[in-house]
mmCIF file of C-alpha atoms in Angstrom:
data_model
loop_
_atom_site.group_PDB
_atom_site.id
_atom_site.type_symbol
_atom_site.label_atom_id
_atom_site.label_comp_id
_atom_site.label_asym_id
_atom_site.label_seq_id
_atom_site.Cartn_x
_atom_site.Cartn_y
_atom_site.Cartn_z
ATOM 1 C CA MET A 1094 -12.720 -13.096 36.642
ATOM 2 C CA THR A 1095 -11.811 -10.845 33.721
ATOM 3 C CA THR A 1096 -9.138 -12.056 31.338
ATOM 4 C CA ILE A 1097 -7.429 -9.640 28.986
ATOM 5 C CA VAL A 1098 -5.525 -10.660 25.867
ATOM 6 C CA PHE A 1099 -3.226 -8.411 23.856
ATOM 7 C CA ARG A 1100 -1.526 -9.118 20.539
ATOM 8 C CA PRO A 1101 0.569 -6.736 18.429
ATOM 9 C CA LYS A 1102 -1.363 -4.941 15.680
ATOM 10 C CA LYS A 1103 0.959 -3.491 13.021
ATOM 11 C CA ILE A 1104 3.559 -6.251 12.925
ATOM 12 C CA ARG A 1105 0.830 -8.814 12.287
ATOM 13 C CA ARG A 1106 -0.376 -6.954 9.192
ATOM 14 C CA VAL A 1107 3.171 -6.410 7.930
ATOM 15 C CA ALA A 1108 4.188 -10.019 8.568
ATOM 16 C CA TRP A 1109 1.174 -11.408 6.707
ATOM 17 C CA ALA A 1110 1.803 -9.101 3.748
ATOM 18 C CA CYS A 1111 5.476 -10.128 3.635
ATOM 19 C CA ALA A 1112 4.597 -13.822 3.935
ATOM 20 C CA VAL A 1113 2.137 -13.635 1.042
ATOM 21 C CA GLY A 1114 4.679 -11.654 -0.989
ATOM 22 C CA LEU A 1115 7.395 -14.240 -0.353
ATOM 23 C CA VAL A 1116 5.164 -17.108 -1.423
ATOM 24 C CA VAL A 1117 4.108 -15.283 -4.599
ATOM 25 C CA VAL A 1118 7.653 -14.246 -5.556
ATOM 26 C CA PHE A 1119 9.194 -17.657 -4.892
ATOM 27 C CA THR A 1120 6.366 -19.403 -6.730
ATOM 28 C CA VAL A 1121 6.782 -17.176 -9.788
ATOM 29 C CA VAL A 1122 10.563 -17.599 -9.731
ATOM 30 C CA GLY A 1123 10.164 -21.350 -9.277
ATOM 31 C CA LEU A 1124 7.825 -21.607 -12.230
ATOM 32 C CA LEU A 1125 10.082 -19.472 -14.446
ATOM 33 C CA LEU A 1126 13.243 -21.432 -13.603
ATOM 34 C CA GLY A 1127 12.612 -23.918 -16.405
ATOM 35 C CA ASN A 1128 13.128 -21.357 -19.184
ATOM 36 C CA THR A 1129 16.541 -19.772 -18.950
ATOM 37 C CA PRO A 1130 18.759 -18.598 -21.814
ATOM 38 C CA THR A 1131 21.971 -19.211 -19.810
ATOM 39 C CA GLY A 1132 22.156 -22.895 -20.628
ATOM 40 C CA VAL A 1133 21.644 -23.939 -17.029
ATOM 41 C CA ILE A 1134 19.175 -26.784 -16.782
ATOM 42 C CA PHE A 1135 16.682 -26.547 -13.940
ATOM 43 C CA ARG A 1136 14.704 -29.667 -13.219
ATOM 44 C CA THR A 1137 11.221 -29.942 -11.768
ATOM 45 C CA SER A 1138 12.766 -30.737 -8.371
ATOM 46 C CA ASP A 1139 14.591 -27.369 -8.472
ATOM 47 C CA GLN A 1140 11.348 -25.577 -9.206
ATOM 48 C CA VAL A 1141 9.516 -27.360 -6.401
ATOM 49 C CA ALA A 1142 12.394 -26.643 -4.003
ATOM 50 C CA MET A 1143 12.192 -22.932 -4.830
ATOM 51 C CA ILE A 1144 8.455 -22.864 -4.088
ATOM 52 C CA VAL A 1145 8.916 -24.822 -0.852
ATOM 53 C CA LEU A 1146 11.653 -22.379 0.165
ATOM 54 C CA GLY A 1147 9.173 -19.530 -0.265
ATOM 55 C CA PHE A 1148 6.712 -21.261 2.053
ATOM 56 C CA LEU A 1149 9.438 -21.939 4.634
ATOM 57 C CA LEU A 1150 10.545 -18.303 4.626
ATOM 58 C CA ALA A 1151 6.917 -17.186 4.894
ATOM 59 C CA GLY A 1152 6.494 -19.478 7.908
ATOM 60 C CA GLY A 1153 9.549 -17.898 9.511
ATOM 61 C CA VAL A 1154 8.142 -14.414 8.964
ATOM 62 C CA LEU A 1155 4.797 -15.492 10.419
ATOM 63 C CA LEU A 1156 6.540 -16.354 13.697
ATOM 64 C CA LEU A 1157 6.451 -12.602 14.297
ATOM 65 C CA THR A 1158 2.659 -12.863 14.647
ATOM 66 C CA ARG A 1159 2.976 -15.287 17.574
ATOM 67 C CA PRO A 1160 3.450 -12.873 20.539
ATOM 68 C CA ARG A 1161 0.517 -12.644 22.931
ATOM 69 C CA VAL A 1162 0.000 -11.660 26.545
ATOM 70 C CA THR A 1163 -2.910 -13.030 28.554
ATOM 71 C CA ALA A 1164 -3.556 -11.710 32.041
ATOM 72 C CA ASP A 1165 -6.142 -12.041 34.766
ATOM 73 C CA ALA A 1166 -6.317 -11.419 38.500
ATOM 74 C CA SER A 1167 -4.082 -14.388 39.302
ATOM 75 C CA GLY A 1168 -1.196 -13.823 36.896
ATOM 76 C CA VAL A 1169 0.095 -13.190 33.423
ATOM 77 C CA ASP A 1170 1.105 -15.454 30.534
ATOM 78 C CA VAL A 1171 3.635 -14.019 28.094
ATOM 79 C CA ARG A 1172 4.157 -15.745 24.749
ATOM 80 C CA ASN A 1173 6.924 -14.226 22.650
ATOM 81 C CA VAL A 1174 8.241 -15.368 19.267
ATOM 82 C CA VAL A 1175 9.869 -18.544 20.589
ATOM 83 C CA THR A 1176 9.357 -18.688 24.359
ATOM 84 C CA SER A 1177 6.386 -18.724 26.736
ATOM 85 C CA HIS A 1178 6.329 -17.810 30.419
ATOM 86 C CA HIS A 1179 3.740 -17.713 33.195
ATOM 87 C CA PHE A 1180 4.105 -15.433 36.203
ATOM 88 C CA GLU A 1181 1.943 -14.962 39.261
ATOM 89 C CA TRP A 1182 1.424 -11.276 39.985
ATOM 90 C CA ASN A 1183 3.305 -11.741 43.278
ATOM 91 C CA ASP A 1184 6.434 -12.532 41.229
ATOM 92 C CA VAL A 1185 6.132 -9.355 39.133
ATOM 93 C CA LEU A 1186 7.534 -6.132 40.606
ATOM 94 C CA SER A 1187 6.073 -3.850 37.933
ATOM 95 C CA VAL A 1188 4.972 -3.461 34.330
ATOM 96 C CA SER A 1189 7.200 -0.976 32.517
ATOM 97 C CA PHE A 1190 7.769 0.508 29.110
ATOM 98 C CA PRO A 1191 11.241 2.111 29.186
ATOM 99 C CA ASP A 1192 11.936 5.142 26.999
ATOM 100 C CA GLY A 1193 13.155 4.064 23.578
ATOM 101 C CA ALA A 1194 12.219 0.414 24.124
ATOM 102 C CA ALA A 1195 10.551 -1.519 21.321
ATOM 103 C CA TRP A 1196 8.169 -3.336 23.682
ATOM 104 C CA ALA A 1197 6.926 -3.442 27.262
ATOM 105 C CA ARG A 1198 8.424 -5.641 29.931
ATOM 106 C CA LEU A 1199 7.662 -7.230 33.254
ATOM 107 C CA GLU A 1200 10.156 -6.298 35.940
ATOM 108 C CA LEU A 1201 11.088 -9.319 38.067
ATOM 109 C CA PRO A 1202 13.119 -9.731 41.275
ATOM 110 C CA ASP A 1203 16.926 -9.702 41.165
ATOM 111 C CA ASP A 1204 17.082 -7.088 38.390
ATOM 112 C CA GLU A 1205 15.628 -9.479 35.839
ATOM 113 C CA TYR A 1206 12.873 -8.769 33.343
ATOM 114 C CA ILE A 1207 10.908 -10.470 30.592
ATOM 115 C CA SER A 1208 10.047 -8.663 27.374
ATOM 116 C CA VAL A 1209 6.374 -8.513 26.440
ATOM 117 C CA MET A 1210 6.633 -8.481 22.643
ATOM 118 C CA ALA A 1211 2.845 -8.396 22.306
ATOM 119 C CA VAL A 1212 2.877 -4.780 23.497
ATOM 120 C CA GLN A 1213 4.974 -2.905 20.932
ATOM 121 C CA ALA A 1214 5.841 0.783 20.702
ATOM 122 C CA VAL A 1215 4.800 0.965 17.037
ATOM 123 C CA ASP A 1216 1.195 0.284 18.117
ATOM 124 C CA ARG A 1217 1.165 3.610 19.986
ATOM 125 C CA GLU A 1218 -2.215 4.135 21.737
ATOM 126 C CA TYR A 1219 -2.957 0.415 21.742
ATOM 127 C CA ALA A 1220 0.357 -0.154 23.546
ATOM 128 C CA VAL A 1221 -0.421 2.585 26.071
ATOM 129 C CA SER A 1222 -3.856 1.159 26.862
ATOM 130 C CA SER A 1223 -2.389 -2.357 27.079
ATOM 131 C CA VAL A 1224 0.261 -1.316 29.598
ATOM 132 C CA ARG A 1225 -2.345 0.575 31.633
ATOM 133 C CA ALA A 1226 -4.598 -2.491 31.741
ATOM 134 C CA LEU A 1227 -1.704 -4.713 32.821
ATOM 135 C CA ARG A 1228 -0.723 -2.201 35.498
ATOM 136 C CA GLU A 1229 -4.292 -2.125 36.813
ATOM 137 C CA LEU A 1230 -4.341 -5.905 37.160
ATOM 138 C CA HIS A 1231 -0.921 -5.807 38.813
ATOM 139 C CA LYS A 1232 -2.063 -3.097 41.228
ATOM 140 C CA ALA A 1233 -5.252 -5.000 42.082
ATOM 141 C CA ALA A 1234 -3.303 -8.198 42.743
ATOM 142 C CA HIS A 1235 -0.960 -6.338 45.097
ATOM 143 C CA GLY A 1236 -3.765 -4.773 47.098
ATOM 144 C CA GLN A 1237 -3.478 -1.167 45.815
ATOM 145 C CA ARG A 1238 0.071 -0.638 47.167
#
């Protein structure tokens, strides 16, 4: 049984660069807080808090690297930034990528859908090949309808 896994490409690089940048900037600012000509007194706890804030913000940015889709002949697991879902292929009507959409989606019964944030338009050819692979698995599970 073949299992395919897709994760976004560009957003992962951008998110890591931003996270590192945030940590560096907040660390530098935190270390420089002690010397200010304004007369404001910053304590060590203020400096530490500034550095910790940089790490917290970096962690928030790194949540954007979390999306992943894993699929095989039996079904598909979609993990987005905060939520995770599992669907059997019988519950999925189609795999689509609407014009102008930022990411692909799984069309479900009753006019519902779930976004697949792991397959993003900014990844261009990678997104196209990902959607094609998901559609092939979907088609195989539905008996070549």
